[in-house]
Short mmCIF file of N, CA and C in Angstrom, two decimals:
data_model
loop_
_atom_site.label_atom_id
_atom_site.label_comp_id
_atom_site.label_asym_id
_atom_site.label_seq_id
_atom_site.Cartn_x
_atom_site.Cartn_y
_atom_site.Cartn_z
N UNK A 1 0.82 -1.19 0.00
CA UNK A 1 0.00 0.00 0.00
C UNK A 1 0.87 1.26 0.00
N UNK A 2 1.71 1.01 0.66
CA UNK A 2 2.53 2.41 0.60
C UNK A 2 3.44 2.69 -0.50
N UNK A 3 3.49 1.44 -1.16
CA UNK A 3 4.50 1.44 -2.50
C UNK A 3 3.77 2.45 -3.07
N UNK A 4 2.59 2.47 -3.35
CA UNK A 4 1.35 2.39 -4.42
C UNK A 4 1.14 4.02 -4.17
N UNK A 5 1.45 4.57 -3.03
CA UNK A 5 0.67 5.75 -2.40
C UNK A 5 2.37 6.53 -2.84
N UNK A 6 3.53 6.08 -2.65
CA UNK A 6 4.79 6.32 -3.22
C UNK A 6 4.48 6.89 -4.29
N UNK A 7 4.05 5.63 -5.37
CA UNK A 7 3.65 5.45 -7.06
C UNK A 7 3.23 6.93 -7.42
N UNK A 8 1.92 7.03 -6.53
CA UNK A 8 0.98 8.04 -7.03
C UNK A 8 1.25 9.62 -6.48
N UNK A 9 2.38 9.74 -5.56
CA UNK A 9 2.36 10.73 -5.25
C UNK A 9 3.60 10.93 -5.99
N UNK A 10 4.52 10.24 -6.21
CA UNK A 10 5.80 10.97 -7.40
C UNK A 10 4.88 11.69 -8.76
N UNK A 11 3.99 10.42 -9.13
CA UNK A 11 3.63 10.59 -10.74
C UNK A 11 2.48 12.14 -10.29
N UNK A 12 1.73 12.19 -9.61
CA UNK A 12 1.28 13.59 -9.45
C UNK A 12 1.98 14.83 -9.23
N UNK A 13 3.31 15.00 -8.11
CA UNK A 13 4.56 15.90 -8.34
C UNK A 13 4.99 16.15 -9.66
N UNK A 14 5.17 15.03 -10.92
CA UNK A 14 5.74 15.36 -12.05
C UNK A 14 4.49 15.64 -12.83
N UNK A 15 3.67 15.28 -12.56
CA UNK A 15 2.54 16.32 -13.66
C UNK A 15 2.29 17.59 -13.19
N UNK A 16 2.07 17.76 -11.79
CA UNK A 16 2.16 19.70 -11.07
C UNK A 16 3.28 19.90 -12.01
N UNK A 17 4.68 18.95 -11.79
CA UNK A 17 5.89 20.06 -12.77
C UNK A 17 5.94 20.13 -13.80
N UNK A 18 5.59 19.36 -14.53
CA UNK A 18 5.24 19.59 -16.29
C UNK A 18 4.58 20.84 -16.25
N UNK A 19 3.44 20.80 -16.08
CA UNK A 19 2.40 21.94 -16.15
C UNK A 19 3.01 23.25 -15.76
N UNK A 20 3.66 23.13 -14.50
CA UNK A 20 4.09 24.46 -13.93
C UNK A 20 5.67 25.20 -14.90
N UNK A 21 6.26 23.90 -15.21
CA UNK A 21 6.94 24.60 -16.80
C UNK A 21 7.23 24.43 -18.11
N UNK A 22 5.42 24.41 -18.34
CA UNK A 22 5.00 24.23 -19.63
C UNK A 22 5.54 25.91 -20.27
N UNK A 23 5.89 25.40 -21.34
CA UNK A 23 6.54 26.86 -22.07
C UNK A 23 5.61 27.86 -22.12
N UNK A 24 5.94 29.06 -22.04
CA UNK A 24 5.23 30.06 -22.18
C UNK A 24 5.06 30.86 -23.46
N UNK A 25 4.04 30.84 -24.35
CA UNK A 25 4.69 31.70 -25.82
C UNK A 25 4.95 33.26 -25.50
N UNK A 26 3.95 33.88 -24.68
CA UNK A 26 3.76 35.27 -24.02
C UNK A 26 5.36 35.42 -23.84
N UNK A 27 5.82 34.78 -22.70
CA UNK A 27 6.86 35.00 -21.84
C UNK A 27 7.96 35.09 -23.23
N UNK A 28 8.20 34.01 -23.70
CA UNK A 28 9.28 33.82 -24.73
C UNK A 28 9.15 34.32 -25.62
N UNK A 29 7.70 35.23 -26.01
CA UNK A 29 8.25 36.16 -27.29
C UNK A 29 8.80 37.90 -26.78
N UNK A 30 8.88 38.10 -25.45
CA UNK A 30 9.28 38.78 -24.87
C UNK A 30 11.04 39.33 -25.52
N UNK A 31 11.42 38.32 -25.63
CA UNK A 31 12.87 38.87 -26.43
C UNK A 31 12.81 39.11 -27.54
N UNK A 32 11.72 38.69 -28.46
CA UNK A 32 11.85 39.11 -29.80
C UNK A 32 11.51 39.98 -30.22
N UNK A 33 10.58 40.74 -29.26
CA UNK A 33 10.03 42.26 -29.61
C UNK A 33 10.89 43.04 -29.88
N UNK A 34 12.30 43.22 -30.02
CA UNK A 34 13.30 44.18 -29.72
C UNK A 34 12.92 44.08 -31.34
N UNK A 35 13.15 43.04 -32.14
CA UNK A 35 13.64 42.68 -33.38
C UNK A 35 12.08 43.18 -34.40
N UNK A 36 10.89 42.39 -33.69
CA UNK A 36 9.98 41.95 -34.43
C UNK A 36 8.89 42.83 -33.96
N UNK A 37 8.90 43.82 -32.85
CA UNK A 37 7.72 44.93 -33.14
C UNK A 37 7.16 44.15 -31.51
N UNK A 38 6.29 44.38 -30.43
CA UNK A 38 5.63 44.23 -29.72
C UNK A 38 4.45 42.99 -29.78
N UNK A 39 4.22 43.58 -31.02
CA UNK A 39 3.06 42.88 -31.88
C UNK A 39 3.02 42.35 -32.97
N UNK A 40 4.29 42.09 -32.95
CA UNK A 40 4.80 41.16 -34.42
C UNK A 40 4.95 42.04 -35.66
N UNK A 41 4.17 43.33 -35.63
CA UNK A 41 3.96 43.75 -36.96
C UNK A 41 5.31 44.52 -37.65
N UNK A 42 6.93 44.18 -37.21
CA UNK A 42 7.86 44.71 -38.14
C UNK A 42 8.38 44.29 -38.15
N UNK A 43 8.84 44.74 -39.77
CA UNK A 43 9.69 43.56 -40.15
C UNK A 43 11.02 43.96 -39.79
N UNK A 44 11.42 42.17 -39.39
CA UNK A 44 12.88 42.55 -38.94
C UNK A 44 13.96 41.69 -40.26
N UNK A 45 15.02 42.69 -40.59
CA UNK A 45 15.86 41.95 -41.13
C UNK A 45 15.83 41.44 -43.02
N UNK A 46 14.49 42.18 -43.47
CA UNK A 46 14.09 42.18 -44.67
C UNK A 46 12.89 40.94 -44.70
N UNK A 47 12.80 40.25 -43.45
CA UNK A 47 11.36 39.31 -43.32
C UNK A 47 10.33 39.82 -43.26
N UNK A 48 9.29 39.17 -43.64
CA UNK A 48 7.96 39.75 -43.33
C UNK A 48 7.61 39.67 -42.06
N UNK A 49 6.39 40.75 -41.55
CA UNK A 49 6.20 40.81 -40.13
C UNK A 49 5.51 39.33 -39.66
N UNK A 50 5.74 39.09 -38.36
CA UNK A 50 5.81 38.02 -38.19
C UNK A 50 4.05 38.04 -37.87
N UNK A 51 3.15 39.11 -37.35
CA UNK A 51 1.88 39.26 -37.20
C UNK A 51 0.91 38.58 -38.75
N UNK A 52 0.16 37.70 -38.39
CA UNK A 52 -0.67 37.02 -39.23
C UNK A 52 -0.31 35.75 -39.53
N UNK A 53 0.88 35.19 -39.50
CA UNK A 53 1.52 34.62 -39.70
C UNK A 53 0.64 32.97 -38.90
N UNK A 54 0.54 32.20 -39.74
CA UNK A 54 -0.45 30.78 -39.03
C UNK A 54 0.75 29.91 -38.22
N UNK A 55 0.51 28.81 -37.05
CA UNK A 55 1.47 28.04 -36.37
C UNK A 55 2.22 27.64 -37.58
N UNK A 56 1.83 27.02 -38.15
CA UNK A 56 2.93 25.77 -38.63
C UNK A 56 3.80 26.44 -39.76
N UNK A 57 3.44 27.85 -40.15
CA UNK A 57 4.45 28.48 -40.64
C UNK A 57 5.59 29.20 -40.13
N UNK A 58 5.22 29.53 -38.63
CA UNK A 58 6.18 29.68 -37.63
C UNK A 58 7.20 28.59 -37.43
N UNK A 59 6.72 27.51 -37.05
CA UNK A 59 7.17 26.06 -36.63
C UNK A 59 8.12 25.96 -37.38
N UNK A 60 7.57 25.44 -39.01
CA UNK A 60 8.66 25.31 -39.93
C UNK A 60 9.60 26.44 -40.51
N UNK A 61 9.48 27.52 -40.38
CA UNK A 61 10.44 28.68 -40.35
C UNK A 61 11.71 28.51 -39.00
N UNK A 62 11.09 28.75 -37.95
CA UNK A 62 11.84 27.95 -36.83
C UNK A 62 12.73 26.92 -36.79
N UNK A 63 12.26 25.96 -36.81
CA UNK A 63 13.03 24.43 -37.12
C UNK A 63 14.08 24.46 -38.51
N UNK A 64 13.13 25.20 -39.75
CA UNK A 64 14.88 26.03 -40.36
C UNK A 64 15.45 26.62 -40.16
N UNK A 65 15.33 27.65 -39.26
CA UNK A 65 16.37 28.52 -38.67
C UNK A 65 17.60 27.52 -37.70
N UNK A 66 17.06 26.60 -37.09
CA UNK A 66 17.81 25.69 -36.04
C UNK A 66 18.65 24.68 -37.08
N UNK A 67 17.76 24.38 -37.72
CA UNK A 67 18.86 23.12 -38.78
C UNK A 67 19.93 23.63 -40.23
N UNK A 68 19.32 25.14 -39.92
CA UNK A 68 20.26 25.85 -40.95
C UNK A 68 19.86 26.13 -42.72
N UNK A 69 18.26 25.49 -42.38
CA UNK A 69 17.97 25.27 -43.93
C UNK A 69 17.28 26.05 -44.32
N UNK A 70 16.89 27.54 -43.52
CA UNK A 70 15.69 28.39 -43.40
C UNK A 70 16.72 29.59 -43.30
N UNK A 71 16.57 30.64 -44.38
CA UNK A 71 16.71 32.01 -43.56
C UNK A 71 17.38 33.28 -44.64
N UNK A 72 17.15 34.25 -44.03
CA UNK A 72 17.90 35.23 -45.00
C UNK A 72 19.40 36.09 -44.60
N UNK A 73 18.88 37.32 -44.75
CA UNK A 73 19.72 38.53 -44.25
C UNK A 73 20.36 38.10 -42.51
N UNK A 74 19.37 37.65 -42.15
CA UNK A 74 19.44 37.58 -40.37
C UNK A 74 19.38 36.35 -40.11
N UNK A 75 19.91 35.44 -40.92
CA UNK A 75 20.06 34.14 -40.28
C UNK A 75 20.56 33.54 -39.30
N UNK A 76 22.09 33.91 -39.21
CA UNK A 76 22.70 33.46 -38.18
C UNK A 76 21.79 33.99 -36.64
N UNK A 77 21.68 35.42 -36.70
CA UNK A 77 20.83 35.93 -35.67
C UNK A 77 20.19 34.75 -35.54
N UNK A 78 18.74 34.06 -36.10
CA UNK A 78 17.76 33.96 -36.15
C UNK A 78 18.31 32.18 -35.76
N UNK A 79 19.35 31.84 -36.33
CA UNK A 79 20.16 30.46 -36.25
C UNK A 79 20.18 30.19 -34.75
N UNK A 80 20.93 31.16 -33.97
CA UNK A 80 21.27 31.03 -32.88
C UNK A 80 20.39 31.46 -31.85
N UNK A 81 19.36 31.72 -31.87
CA UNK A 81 18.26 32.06 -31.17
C UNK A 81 17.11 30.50 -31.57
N UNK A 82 17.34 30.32 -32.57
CA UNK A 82 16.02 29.06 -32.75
C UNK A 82 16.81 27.59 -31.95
N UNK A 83 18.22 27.41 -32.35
CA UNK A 83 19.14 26.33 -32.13
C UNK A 83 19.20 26.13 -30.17
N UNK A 84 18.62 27.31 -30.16
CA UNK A 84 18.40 27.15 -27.80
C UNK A 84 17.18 26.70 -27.72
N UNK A 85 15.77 26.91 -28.59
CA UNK A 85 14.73 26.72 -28.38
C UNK A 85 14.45 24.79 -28.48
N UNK A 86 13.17 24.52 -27.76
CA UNK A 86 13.07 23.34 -27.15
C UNK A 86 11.60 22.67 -27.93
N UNK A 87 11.28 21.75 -28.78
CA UNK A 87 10.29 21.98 -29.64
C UNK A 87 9.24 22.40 -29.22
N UNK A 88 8.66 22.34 -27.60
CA UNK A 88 7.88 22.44 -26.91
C UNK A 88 7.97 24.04 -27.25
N UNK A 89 8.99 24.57 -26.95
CA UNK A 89 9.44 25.82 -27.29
C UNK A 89 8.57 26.78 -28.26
N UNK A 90 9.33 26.10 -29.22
CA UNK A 90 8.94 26.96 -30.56
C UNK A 90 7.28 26.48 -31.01
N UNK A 91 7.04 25.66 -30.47
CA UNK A 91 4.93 25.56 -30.36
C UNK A 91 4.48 26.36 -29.82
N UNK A 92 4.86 26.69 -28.76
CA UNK A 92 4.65 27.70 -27.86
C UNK A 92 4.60 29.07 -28.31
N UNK A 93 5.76 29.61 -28.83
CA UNK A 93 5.68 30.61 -29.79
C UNK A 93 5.28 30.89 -30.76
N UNK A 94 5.03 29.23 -31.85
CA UNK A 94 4.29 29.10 -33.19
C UNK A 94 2.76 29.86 -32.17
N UNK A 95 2.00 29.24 -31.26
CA UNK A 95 0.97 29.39 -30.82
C UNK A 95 0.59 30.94 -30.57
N UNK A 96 1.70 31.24 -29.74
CA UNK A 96 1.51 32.93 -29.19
C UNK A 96 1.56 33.82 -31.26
N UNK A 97 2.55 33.86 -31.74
CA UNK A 97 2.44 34.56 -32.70
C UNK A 97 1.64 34.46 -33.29
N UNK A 98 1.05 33.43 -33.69
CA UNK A 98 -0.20 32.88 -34.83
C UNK A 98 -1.67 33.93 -34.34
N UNK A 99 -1.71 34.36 -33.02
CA UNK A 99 -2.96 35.43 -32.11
C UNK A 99 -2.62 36.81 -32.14
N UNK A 100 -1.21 36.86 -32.64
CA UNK A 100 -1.08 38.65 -33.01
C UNK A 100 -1.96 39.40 -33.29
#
């Protein structure tokens, strides 16, 4: 019985902690405003503004920026900023930008 009560109280601790640092898109597009406008709407770097922009065009813009197969004028910038992000990550942000 107490194994069991062990069991269930680890596996409930790690779902409170998942949840409690589930990525934030809000929080994490916080650095990109310098580049990309508050509200997504400027363009940084000769890209289009990132406002309107749907998830999975974020996503896969992203994931080329990280693997090197995506990018322009501001790549490396954009290289080394996507290459820290965590896929959970960049959903997170696909999500927040896509509501601009």
């Amino acid at each position: 019985m107490k194994k069991i009560l062990g069991i269930l109280s680890l596996a409930t601790v790690l779902a409170v902690a998942s949840v409690a640092f589930a990525a934030d898109g809000a929080t994490l597009y916080k650095s990109c405003g310098g580049c990309h406008g508050a509200d997504g709407s400027k363009p940084a770097g000769g890209s289009a503004p990132l406002k309107g922009q749907k998830v999975e065009e974020v996503v896969k813009k992203m994931q080329g920026y990280a693997d090197g197969s995506y990018g322009g004028a501001q790549k490396k910038v954009m290289e080394n900023i996507a290459k820290k992000q965590t896929a959970e990550d960049i959903q997170a942000l696909a999500d927040f930008i896509s509501k601009l």
